[in-house]
Coordinates of C-alpha atoms and ligand atoms in Angstrom, one line a residue:
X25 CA -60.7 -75.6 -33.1
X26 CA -58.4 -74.6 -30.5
X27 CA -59.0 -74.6 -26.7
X28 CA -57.5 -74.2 -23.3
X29 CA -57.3 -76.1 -20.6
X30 CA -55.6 -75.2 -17.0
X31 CA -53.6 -77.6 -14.5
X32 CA -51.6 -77.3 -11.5
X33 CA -48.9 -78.8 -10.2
X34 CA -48.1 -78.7 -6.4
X35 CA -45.2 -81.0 -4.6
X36 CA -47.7 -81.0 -1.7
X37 CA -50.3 -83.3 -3.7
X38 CA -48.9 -86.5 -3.3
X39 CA -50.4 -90.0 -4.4
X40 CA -47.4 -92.3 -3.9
X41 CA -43.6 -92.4 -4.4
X42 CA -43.2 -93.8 -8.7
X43 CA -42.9 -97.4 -8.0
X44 CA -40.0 -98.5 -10.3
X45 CA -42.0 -101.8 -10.9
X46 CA -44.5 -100.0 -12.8
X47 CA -42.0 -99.7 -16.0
X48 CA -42.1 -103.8 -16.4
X49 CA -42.6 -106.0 -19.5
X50 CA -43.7 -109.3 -20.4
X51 CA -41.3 -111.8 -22.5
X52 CA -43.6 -114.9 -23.5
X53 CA -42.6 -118.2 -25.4
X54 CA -45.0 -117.0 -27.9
X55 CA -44.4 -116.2 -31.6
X56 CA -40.6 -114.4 -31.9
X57 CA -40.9 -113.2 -28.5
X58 CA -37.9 -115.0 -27.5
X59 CA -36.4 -116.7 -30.5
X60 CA -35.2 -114.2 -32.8
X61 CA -36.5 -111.7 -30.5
X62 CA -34.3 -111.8 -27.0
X63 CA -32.4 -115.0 -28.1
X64 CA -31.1 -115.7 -31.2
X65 CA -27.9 -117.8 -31.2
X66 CA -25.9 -117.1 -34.7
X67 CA -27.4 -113.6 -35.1
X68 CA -24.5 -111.7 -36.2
X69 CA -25.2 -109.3 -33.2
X70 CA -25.4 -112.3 -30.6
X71 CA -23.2 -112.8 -27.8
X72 CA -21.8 -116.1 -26.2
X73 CA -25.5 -117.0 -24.8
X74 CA -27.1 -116.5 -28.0
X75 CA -28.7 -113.1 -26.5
X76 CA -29.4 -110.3 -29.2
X77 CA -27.3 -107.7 -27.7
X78 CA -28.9 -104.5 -30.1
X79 CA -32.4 -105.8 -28.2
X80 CA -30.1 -105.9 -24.8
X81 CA -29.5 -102.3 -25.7
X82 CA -32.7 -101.3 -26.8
X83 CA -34.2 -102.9 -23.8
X84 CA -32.2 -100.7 -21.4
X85 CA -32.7 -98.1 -23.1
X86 CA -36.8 -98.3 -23.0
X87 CA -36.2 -98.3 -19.1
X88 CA -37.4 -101.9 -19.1
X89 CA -37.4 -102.5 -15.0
X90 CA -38.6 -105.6 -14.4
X91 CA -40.1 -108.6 -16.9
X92 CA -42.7 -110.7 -16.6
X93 CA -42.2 -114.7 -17.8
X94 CA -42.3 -117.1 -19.6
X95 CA -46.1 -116.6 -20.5
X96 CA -49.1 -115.8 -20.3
X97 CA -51.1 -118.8 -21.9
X98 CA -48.2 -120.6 -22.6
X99 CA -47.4 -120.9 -18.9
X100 CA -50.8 -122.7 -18.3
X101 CA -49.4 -126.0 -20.4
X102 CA -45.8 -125.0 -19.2
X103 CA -43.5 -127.5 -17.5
X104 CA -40.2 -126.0 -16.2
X105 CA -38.2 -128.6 -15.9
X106 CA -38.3 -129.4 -20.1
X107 CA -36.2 -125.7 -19.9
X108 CA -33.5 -126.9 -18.1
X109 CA -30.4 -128.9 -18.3
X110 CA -28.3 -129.9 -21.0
X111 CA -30.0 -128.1 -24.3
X112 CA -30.0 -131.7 -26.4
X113 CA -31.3 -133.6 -23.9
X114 CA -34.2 -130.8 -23.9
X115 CA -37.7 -132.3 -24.8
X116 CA -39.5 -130.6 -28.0
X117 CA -43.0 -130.3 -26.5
X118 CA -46.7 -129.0 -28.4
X119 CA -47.4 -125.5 -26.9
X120 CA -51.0 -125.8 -26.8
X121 CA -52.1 -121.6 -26.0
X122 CA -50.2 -121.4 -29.1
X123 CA -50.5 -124.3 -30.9
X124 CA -47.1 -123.9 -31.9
X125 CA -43.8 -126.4 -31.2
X126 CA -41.7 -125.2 -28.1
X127 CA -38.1 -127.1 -28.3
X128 CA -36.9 -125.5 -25.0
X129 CA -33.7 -124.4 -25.8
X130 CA -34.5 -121.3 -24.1
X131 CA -35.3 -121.8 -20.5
X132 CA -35.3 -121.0 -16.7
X133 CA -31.6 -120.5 -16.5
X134 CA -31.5 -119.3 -19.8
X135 CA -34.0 -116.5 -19.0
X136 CA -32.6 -115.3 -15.4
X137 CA -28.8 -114.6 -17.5
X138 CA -30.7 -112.6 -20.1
X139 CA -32.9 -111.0 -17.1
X140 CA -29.0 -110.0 -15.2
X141 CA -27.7 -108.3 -18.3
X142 CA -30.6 -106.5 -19.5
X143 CA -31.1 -105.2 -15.5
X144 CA -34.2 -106.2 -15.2
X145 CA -36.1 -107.9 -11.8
X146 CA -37.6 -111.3 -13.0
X147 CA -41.2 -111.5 -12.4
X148 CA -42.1 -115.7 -12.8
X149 CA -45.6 -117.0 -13.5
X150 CA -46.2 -120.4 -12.5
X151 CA -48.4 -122.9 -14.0
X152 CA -51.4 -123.7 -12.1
X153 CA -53.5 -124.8 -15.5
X154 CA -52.5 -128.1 -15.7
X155 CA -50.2 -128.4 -12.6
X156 CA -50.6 -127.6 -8.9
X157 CA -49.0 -127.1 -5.6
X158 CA -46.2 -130.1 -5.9
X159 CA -45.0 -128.5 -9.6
X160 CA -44.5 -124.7 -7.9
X161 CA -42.7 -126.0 -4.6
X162 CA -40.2 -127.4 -7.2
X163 CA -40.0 -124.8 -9.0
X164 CA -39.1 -122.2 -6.2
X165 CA -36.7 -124.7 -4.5
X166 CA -35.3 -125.2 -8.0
X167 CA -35.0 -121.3 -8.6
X168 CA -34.6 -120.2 -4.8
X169 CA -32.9 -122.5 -2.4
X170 CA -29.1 -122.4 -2.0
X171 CA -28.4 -126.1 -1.7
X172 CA -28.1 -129.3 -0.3
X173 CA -31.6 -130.6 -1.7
X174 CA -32.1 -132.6 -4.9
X175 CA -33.6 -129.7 -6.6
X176 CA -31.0 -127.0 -5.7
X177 CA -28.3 -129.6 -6.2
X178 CA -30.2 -130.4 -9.8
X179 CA -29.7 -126.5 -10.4
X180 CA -26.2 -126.5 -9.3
X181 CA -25.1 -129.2 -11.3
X182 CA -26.7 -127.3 -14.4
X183 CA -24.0 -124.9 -13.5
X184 CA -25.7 -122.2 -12.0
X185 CA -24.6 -121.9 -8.5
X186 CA -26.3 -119.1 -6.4
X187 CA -29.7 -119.3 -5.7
X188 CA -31.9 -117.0 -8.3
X189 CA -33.8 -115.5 -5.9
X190 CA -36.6 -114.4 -7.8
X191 CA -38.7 -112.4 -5.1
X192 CA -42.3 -111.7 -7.6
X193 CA -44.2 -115.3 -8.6
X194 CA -47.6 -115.2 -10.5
X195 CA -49.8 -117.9 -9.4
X196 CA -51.2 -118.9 -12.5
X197 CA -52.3 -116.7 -15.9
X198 CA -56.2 -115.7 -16.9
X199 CA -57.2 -119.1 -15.2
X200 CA -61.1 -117.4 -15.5
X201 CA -60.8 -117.5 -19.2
X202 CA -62.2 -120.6 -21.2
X203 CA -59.5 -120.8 -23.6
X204 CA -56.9 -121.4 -21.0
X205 CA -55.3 -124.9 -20.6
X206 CA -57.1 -125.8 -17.2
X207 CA -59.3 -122.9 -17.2
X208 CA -61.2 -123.1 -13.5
X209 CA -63.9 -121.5 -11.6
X210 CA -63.4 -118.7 -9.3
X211 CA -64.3 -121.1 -6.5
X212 CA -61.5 -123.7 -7.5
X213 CA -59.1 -121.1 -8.4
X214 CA -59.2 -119.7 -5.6
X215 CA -58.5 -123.0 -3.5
X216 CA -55.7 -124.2 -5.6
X217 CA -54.3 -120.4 -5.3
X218 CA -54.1 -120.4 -1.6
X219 CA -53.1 -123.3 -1.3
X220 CA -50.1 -122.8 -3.3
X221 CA -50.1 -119.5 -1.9
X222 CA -49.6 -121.3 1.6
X223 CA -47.0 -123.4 0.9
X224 CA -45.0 -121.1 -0.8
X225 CA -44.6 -118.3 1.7
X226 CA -44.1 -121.2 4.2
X227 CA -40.6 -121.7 2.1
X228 CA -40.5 -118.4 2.2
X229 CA -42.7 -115.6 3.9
X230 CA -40.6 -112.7 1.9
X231 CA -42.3 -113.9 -1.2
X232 CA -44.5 -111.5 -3.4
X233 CA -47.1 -113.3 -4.7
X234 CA -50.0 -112.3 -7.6
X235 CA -53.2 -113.3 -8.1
X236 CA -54.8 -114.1 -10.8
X237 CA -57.9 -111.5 -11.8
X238 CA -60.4 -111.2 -14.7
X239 CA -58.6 -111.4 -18.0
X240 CA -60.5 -108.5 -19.0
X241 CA -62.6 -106.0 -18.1
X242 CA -65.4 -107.6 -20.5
X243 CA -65.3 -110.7 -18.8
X244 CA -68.9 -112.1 -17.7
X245 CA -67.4 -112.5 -13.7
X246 CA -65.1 -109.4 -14.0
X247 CA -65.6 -107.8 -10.4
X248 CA -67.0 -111.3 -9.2
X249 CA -64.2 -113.7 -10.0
X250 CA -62.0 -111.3 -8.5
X251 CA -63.9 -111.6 -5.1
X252 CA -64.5 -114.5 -4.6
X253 CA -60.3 -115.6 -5.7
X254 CA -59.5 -113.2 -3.0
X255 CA -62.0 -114.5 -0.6
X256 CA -59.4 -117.5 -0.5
X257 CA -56.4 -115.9 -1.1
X258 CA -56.6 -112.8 0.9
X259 CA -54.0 -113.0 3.8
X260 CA -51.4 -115.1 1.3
X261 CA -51.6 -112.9 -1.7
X262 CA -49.7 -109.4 -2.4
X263 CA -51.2 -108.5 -5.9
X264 CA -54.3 -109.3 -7.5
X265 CA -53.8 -108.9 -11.7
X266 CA -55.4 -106.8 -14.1
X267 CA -55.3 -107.4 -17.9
X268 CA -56.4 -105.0 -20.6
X269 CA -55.5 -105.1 -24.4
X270 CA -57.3 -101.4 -26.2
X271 CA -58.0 -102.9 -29.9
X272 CA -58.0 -99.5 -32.5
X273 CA -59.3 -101.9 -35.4
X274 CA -63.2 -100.8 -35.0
X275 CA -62.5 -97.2 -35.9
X276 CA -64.0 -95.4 -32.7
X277 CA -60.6 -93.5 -32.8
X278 CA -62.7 -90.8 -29.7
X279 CA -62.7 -94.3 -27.8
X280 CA -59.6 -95.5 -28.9
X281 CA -58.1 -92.7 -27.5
X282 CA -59.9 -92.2 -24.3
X283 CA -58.6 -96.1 -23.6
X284 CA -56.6 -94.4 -20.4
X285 CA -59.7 -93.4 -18.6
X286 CA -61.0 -97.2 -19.4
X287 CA -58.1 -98.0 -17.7
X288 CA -58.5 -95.6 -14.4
X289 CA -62.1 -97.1 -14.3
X290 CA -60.9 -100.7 -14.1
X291 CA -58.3 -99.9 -11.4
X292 CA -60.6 -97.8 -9.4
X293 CA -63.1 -100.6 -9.7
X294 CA -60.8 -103.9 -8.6
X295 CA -59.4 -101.6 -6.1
X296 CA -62.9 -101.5 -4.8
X297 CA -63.8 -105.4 -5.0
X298 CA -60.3 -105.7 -2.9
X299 CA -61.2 -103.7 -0.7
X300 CA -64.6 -104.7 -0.2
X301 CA -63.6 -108.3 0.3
X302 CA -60.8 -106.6 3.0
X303 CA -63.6 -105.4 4.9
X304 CA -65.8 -108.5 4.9
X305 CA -62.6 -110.1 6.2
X306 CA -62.1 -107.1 9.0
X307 CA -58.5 -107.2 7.8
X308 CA -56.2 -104.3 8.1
X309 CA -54.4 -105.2 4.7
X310 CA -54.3 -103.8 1.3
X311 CA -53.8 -105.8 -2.1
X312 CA -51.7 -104.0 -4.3
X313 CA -53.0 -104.1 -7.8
X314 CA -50.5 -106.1 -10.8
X315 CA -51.6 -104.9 -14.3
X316 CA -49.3 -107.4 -15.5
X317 CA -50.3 -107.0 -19.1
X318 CA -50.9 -103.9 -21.0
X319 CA -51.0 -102.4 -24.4
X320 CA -52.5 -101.6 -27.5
X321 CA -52.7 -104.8 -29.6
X322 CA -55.2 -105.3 -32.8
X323 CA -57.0 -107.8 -31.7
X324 CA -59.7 -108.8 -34.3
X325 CA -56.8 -109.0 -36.8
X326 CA -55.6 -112.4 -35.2
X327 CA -57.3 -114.9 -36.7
X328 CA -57.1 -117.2 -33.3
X329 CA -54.6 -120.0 -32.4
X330 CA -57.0 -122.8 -34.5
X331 CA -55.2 -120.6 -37.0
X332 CA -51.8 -122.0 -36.1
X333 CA -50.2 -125.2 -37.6
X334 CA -47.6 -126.4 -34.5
X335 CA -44.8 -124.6 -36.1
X336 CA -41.7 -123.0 -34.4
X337 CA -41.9 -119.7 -33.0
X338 CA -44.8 -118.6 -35.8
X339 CA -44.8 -114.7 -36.9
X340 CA -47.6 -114.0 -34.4
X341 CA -49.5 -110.6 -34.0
X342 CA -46.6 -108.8 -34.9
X343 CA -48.2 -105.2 -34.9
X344 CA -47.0 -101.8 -36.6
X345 CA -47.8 -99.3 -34.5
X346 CA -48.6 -95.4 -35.6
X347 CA -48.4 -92.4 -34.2
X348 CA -52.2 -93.0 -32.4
X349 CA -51.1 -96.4 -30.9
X350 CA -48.3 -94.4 -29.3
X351 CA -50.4 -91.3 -28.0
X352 CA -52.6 -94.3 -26.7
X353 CA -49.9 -96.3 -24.9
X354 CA -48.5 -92.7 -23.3
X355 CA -51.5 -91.8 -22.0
X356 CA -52.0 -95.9 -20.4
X357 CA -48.5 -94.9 -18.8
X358 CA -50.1 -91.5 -17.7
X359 CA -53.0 -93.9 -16.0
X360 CA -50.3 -96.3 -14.0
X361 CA -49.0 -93.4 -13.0
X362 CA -52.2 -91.3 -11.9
X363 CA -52.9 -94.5 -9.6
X364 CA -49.5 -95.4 -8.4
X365 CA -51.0 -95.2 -4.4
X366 CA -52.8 -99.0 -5.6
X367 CA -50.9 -100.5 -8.6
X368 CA -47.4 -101.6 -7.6
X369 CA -46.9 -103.9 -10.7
X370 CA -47.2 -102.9 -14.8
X371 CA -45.9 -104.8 -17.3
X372 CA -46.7 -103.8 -21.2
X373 CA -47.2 -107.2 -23.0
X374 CA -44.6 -108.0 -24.7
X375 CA -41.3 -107.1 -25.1
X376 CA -39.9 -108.1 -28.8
X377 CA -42.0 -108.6 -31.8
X378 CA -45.3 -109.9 -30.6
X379 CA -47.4 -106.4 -29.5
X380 CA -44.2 -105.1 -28.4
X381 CA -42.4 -101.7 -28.9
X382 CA -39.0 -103.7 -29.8
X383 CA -39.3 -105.5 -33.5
X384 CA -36.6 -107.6 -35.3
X385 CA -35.6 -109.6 -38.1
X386 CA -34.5 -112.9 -37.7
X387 CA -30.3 -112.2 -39.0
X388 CA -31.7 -108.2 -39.6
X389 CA -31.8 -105.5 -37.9
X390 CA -33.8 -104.6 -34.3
X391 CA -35.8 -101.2 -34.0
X392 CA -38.0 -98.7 -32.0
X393 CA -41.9 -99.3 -33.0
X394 CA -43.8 -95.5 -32.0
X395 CA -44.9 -96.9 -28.8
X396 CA -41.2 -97.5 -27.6
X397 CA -40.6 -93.7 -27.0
X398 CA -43.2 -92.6 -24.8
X399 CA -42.5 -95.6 -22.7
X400 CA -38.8 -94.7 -22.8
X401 CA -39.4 -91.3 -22.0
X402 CA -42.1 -91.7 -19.0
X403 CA -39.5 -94.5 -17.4
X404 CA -36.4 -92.3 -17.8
X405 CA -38.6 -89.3 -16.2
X406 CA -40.8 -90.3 -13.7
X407 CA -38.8 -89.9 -10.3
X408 CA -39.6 -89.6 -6.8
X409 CA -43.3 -88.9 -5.6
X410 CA -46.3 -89.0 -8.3
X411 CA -48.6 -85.9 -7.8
X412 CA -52.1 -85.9 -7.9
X413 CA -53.2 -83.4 -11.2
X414 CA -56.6 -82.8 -12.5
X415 CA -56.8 -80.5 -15.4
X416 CA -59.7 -78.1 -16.3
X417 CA -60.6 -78.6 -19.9
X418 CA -63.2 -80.1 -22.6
X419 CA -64.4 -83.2 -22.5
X420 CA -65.0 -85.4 -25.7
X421 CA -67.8 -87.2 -25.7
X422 CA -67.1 -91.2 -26.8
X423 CA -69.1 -94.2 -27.8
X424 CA -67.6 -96.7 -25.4
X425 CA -66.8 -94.5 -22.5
X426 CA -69.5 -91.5 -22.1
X427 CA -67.7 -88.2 -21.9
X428 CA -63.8 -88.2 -21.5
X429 CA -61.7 -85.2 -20.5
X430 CA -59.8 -84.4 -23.7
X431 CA -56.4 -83.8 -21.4
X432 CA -55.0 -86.4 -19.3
X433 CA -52.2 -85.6 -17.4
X434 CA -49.8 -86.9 -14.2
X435 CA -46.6 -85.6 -12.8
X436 CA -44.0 -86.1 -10.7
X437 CA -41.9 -85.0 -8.4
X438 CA -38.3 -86.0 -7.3
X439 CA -37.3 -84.1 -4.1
X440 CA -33.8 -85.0 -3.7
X441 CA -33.3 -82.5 -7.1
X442 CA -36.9 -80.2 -6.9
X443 CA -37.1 -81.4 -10.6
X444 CA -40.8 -82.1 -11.6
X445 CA -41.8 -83.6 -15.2
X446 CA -45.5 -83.1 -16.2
X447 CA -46.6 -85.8 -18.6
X448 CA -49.7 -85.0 -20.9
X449 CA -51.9 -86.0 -23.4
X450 CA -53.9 -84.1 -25.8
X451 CA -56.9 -86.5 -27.1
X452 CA -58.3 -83.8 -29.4
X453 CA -58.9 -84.5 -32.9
X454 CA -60.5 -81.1 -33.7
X455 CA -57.4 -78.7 -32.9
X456 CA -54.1 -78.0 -30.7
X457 CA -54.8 -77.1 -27.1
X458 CA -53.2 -74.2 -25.0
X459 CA -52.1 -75.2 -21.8
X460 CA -51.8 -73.2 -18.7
X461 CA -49.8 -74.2 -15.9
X462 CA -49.8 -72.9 -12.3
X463 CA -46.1 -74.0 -11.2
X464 CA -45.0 -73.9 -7.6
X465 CA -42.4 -70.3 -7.0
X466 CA -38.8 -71.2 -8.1
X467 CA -39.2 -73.4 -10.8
X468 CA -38.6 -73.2 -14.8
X469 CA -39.4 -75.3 -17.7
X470 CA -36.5 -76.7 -19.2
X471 CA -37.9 -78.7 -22.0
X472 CA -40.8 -79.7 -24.1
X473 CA -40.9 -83.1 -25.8
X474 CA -44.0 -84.1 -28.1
X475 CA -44.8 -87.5 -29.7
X476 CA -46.9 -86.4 -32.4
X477 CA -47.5 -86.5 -36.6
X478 CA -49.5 -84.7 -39.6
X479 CA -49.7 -88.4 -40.5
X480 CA -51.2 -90.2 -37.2
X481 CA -50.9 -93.7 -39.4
X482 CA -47.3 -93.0 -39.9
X483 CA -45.5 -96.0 -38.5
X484 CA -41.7 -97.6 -38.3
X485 CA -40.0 -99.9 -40.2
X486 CA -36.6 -101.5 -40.8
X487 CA -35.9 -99.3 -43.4
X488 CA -37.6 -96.7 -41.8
X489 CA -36.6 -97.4 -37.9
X490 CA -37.3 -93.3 -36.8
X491 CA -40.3 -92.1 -38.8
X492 CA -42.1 -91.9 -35.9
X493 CA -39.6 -90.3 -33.0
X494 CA -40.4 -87.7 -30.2
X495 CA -39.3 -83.8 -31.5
X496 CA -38.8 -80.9 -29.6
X497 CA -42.0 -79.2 -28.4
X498 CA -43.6 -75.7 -29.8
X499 CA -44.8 -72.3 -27.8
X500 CA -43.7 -72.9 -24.3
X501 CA -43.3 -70.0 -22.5
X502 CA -43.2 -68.7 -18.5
X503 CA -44.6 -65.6 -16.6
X504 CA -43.4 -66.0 -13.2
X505 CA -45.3 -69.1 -11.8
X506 CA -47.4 -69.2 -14.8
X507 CA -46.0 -71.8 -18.2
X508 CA -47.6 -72.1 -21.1
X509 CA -47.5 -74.1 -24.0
X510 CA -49.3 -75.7 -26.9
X511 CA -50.5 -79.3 -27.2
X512 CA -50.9 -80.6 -30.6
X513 CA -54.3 -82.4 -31.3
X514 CA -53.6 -86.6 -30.8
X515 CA -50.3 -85.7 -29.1
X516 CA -48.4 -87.0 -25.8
X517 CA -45.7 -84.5 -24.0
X518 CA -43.7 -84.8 -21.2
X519 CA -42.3 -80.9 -19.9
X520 CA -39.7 -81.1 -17.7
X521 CA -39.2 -78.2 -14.9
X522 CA -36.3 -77.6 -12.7
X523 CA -35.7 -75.3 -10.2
X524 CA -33.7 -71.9 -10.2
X525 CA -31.7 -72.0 -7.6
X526 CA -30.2 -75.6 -6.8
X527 CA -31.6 -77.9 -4.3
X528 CA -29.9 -77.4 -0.7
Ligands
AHR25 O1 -49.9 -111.3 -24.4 C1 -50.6 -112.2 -25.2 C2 -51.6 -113.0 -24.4 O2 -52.7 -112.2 -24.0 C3 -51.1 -113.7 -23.1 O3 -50.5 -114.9 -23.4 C4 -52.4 -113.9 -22.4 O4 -52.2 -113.9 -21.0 C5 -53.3 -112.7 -22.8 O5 -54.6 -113.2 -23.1

C-alpha cells in the first residue's frame, strides 16, 4: 500500500549547529577489535606500527571523527600502565569483562599513533571499577603533562615526547550494571566520580569530563541512578552517558524499526532527569548528553562471557548485518541528529569486527558491513546547523513502542554554501511512500541516494564486500519550491539540495 507523507524544510528552524563529535566510535580491547582489527603487525597490508592501513582507509572514509577507548567493560579491570613501555616487558594479564587474555602489546601510546593517522579525537575511559582517584591522576599526567614529573618523564622516555593532550576522559563504564568489575551504587558512584572529577579538572579545568549513566534504558534505576550520580557530580561533569544496543533477534521487525524513536525517548527523558537535578541545584548549567555507545547488535545470540575460555582476542559477536540493520542504524543517526541541541557526544560501538560496520580477516581482506554506508553518508553530509523537521504521515503501530510515525526524518543546513541534505527513513513494510517537500525559494535537488533491497536479509561478505551498497534514488522530481520523490518501504535516503544561484 502506498502513502504520502509531507515535510518541510526551513533554514530558519534551527536546533543546533552538527556537532562533529556526534560521528564517533568506540575501539575496545574486546574480541578482534583491535588485534586483527585496527592492529595487526605482519598483515600484509600493515604499516611500520603494525596498523591495518585498508581499516585506516576505511575508517576515514566512514567519517570516523572521534573514538572512544580502550573499553567499555574491559576498562573496569584495566590498568594503563601494563600498555606501556617496552612491548616484552608488557605483562599478559586475564581480562575479566571478557574473560579473555589481554597481552598488551597494544596500548596507550600505541592507540594515540593509530588515533593521529586515522584523524580521529581520542575519547579515554578511565577505570573507576577496580581503581580510583590516585590511578586517573596518573593516568592524565602520564597522557597530558609536558614534563619534568616522573610520569611525563616515564612517557618521554617511552619515546613519545609531546604531551597527548587528550581533552574527553570517561569517568568510569556502566559502573550501575552488576556484571561490571567493581559494579557500585549510584550513591558510591557518584562520590568516587566527583571526586575524581575534582581532582582532575584541578590539573586541568579545560578538561571534558563524562559521566557514567544507566547502561540501558531497561535498567531497574534508569532515570534514578542517573540523578542521584549527578547529584554529586553536577558542577564537575560535562556529559552524562547514555547506552542503547536495539537487538532484531525477537522478530518484532515494526519495533525493530521504530528503535530511533526509542532512542529520542531516552534522550528526551535523561535530558529531563539532568535537568531536573540542575534545578534542584538552582544552577545555571546544562549537561550535555554522551551516547557513547550505539548500535544494532544481536544480543541474545551471545551466549555470555562464562561462555569464554581466557583465550586471545576470541571471535566475539561478530555480527552480519542486512539491509534492516542498516535502515535501523540510519535512522539512530537521524535521532543524534534530531537532538543535536542536548547530545554533544555519539559513538557507535565498535569500530572493527565486534558489532561494527568495519570486518576483517586476520591475513584477509577488510570490508564495508550495510551499516557502514549510511553512517558514511550521514557524517560526509551533515554540515552546518541541524533543522528541526517533523513530517506529516502514518504512524505504525508497534509492540514495544505504541504508535511510531512511519517517517523519520532530520536535515541540515550549511550556510557558508546554502546546501541542505534531508536524511529520511521510510519504516513501512506495507509499501513505498511519496514524499512531498516544501523547499525554501532558490533551491534544487541535486541528488537522491537510497540504502535499500528486495532482499532486506541481504548482507556483506568477503567475497561479497558490496552486496549491500547505497544506489541512486527513483522519482524525484521539483515544481518550483515543491520536490517530490519516492521512499521505498524499509529504506534510508539522504536528498541533497543546493541552491541556484551561488551563495554570495
Ligand atoms: O560494546 C560492547 C559492550 O557493551 C561494552 O563493553 C559495554 O560497555 C557494553 O555493555
Amino acid at each position: 500500500m502506498a502513502t504520502t507523507a509531507r515535510l518541510t524544510l526551513d533554514p530558519a528552524f534551527r536546533i543546533g549547529p552538527v556537532e562533529r563529535r556526534l560521528f564517533g566510535s568506540f575501539v575496545e580491547h574486546m574480541g578482534r577489535c583491535v588485534y586483527t582489527g585496527v592492529f595487526e603487525p605482519g598483515h600484509p597490508l600493515a604499516d611500520a606500527d603494525g596498523f591495518r592501513t585498508d581499516v585506516l582507509e576505511l575508517t576515514r572514509e566512514l567519517g570516523v571523527t572521534l573514538v572512544r577507548y580502550p573499553g567499555g567493560n574491559f576498562v573496569s579491570n584495566y590498568r594503563w600502565e601494563d600498555g606501556v613501555g617496552p612491548v616484552e616487558e608488557r605483562p599478559a594479564r586475564l581480562d575479566y569483562a571478557w574473560r579473555s587474555l589481554e597481552d598488551n602489546r597494544f596500548g596507550l601510546n600505541e592507540f594515540m599513533s593509530w588515533a593521529a593517522r586515522a584523524g580521529v579525537e581520542p575519547m579515554m575511559a578511565l577505570n573507576l571499577g577496580t581503581r580510583g582517584v590516585a590511578e586517573a591522576l596518573e593516568l592524565v599526567e602520564y597522557a597530558n603533562h609536558p614534563g619534568g614529573t616522573r610520569l611525563s618523564d616515564l612517557r618521554r622516555a617511552h619515546g613519545v615526547d609531546s604531551p597527548h593532550g587528550v581533552r574527553l576522559w570517561c569517568l568510569g563504564n556502566e559502573l550501575d550494571g552488576p556484571w561490571q568489575m567493581g559494579h557500585k551504587t549510584a550513591g558510591e558512584y557518584g562520590r568516587l566520580a566527583a571526586e575524581t572529577a575534582r581532582a582532575l579538572k584541578r590539573f586541568d579545568p579545560g578538561l571534558s569530563l563524562v559521566a557514567c549513566g544507566s547502561s540501558n534504558s531497561a535498567m531497574p534505576t534508569f532515570g534514578a541512578w542517573e540523578a542521584e550520580a549527578l547529584e554529586s557530580t553536577y558542577e564537575m561533569v560535562d556529559y552524562v552517558s547514555l547506552h542503547a544496543y536495539y537487538d532484531p533477534s525477537d522478530g518484532d521487525v515494526d519495533s525493530f524499526l521504530a528503535s530511533g524513536a526509542d532512542m529520542e525517548h531516552m534522550i528526551r527523558s535523561i535530558a529531563a532527569t539532568a535537568d531536573h537535578v540542575g534545578a534542584k541545584l538552582r544552577s545555571d548549567k546544562k549537561i550535555k548528553l554522551s551516547f557513547d555507545e550505539w548500535n544494532v547488535w544481536y544480543q541474545s545470540r551471545f551466549q555470555g562471557e562464562s561462555s569464554l575460555d581466557w583465550t586471545r582476542h576470541p571471535r566475539l559477536i561478530e555480527d552480519a548485518y542486512d539491509v534492516t540493520d542498516a535502515v535501523v542504524v540510519g535512522s539512530l543517526l537521524i535521532t543524534l541528529l534530531r537532538n543535536a541541541d542536548r547530545v554533544g557526544v555519539a559513538c557507535q560501538a565498535q569500530l572493527a569486527n565486534v558489532i561494527a560496520p568495519i570486518r576483517t580477516e586476520p591475513g584477509g581482506p577488510a570490508w564495508r558491513q550495510s551499516i557502514f554506508h549510511p553512517f558514511a553518508l550521514t557524517a560526509r553530509h551533515a554540515r552546518g546547523e541541524v533543522l528541526r523537521v517533523e513530517p506529516e504521515c502514518a504512524t505504525i503501530p508497534t509492540a514495544k513502542y505504541g504508535e511510531a510515525p512511519a517517517i523519520w526524518a532530520s536535515a541540515t543546513h550549511d550556510a557558508a554554501t546554502g546546501e541542505m541534505a534531508l536524511f529520511v527513513v521510510n519504516r513501512d513494510r506495507r509499501g513505498p511512500c511519496t514524499l512531498e517537500i516544501t523547499l525554501p525559494e532558490d533551491l534544487r535537488p541535486v541528488e537522491h541516494v537510497e540504502l535499500t533491497d528486495d532482499d532486506l536479509s541481504a548482507v556483506n561478505s568477503a567475497d561479497a564486500p558490496d552486496r549491500v551498497a547505497p544506489r541512486p534514488g527513483t522519482g524525484l522530481s521539483q515544481e518550483g519550491r515543491r520536490a517530490s520523490l519516492t521512499l521505498p518501504p524499509v529504506s534510508w535516503s539522504i536528498v541533497r539540495f543546493a541552491p541556484n544561484s551561488p551563495q554570495e
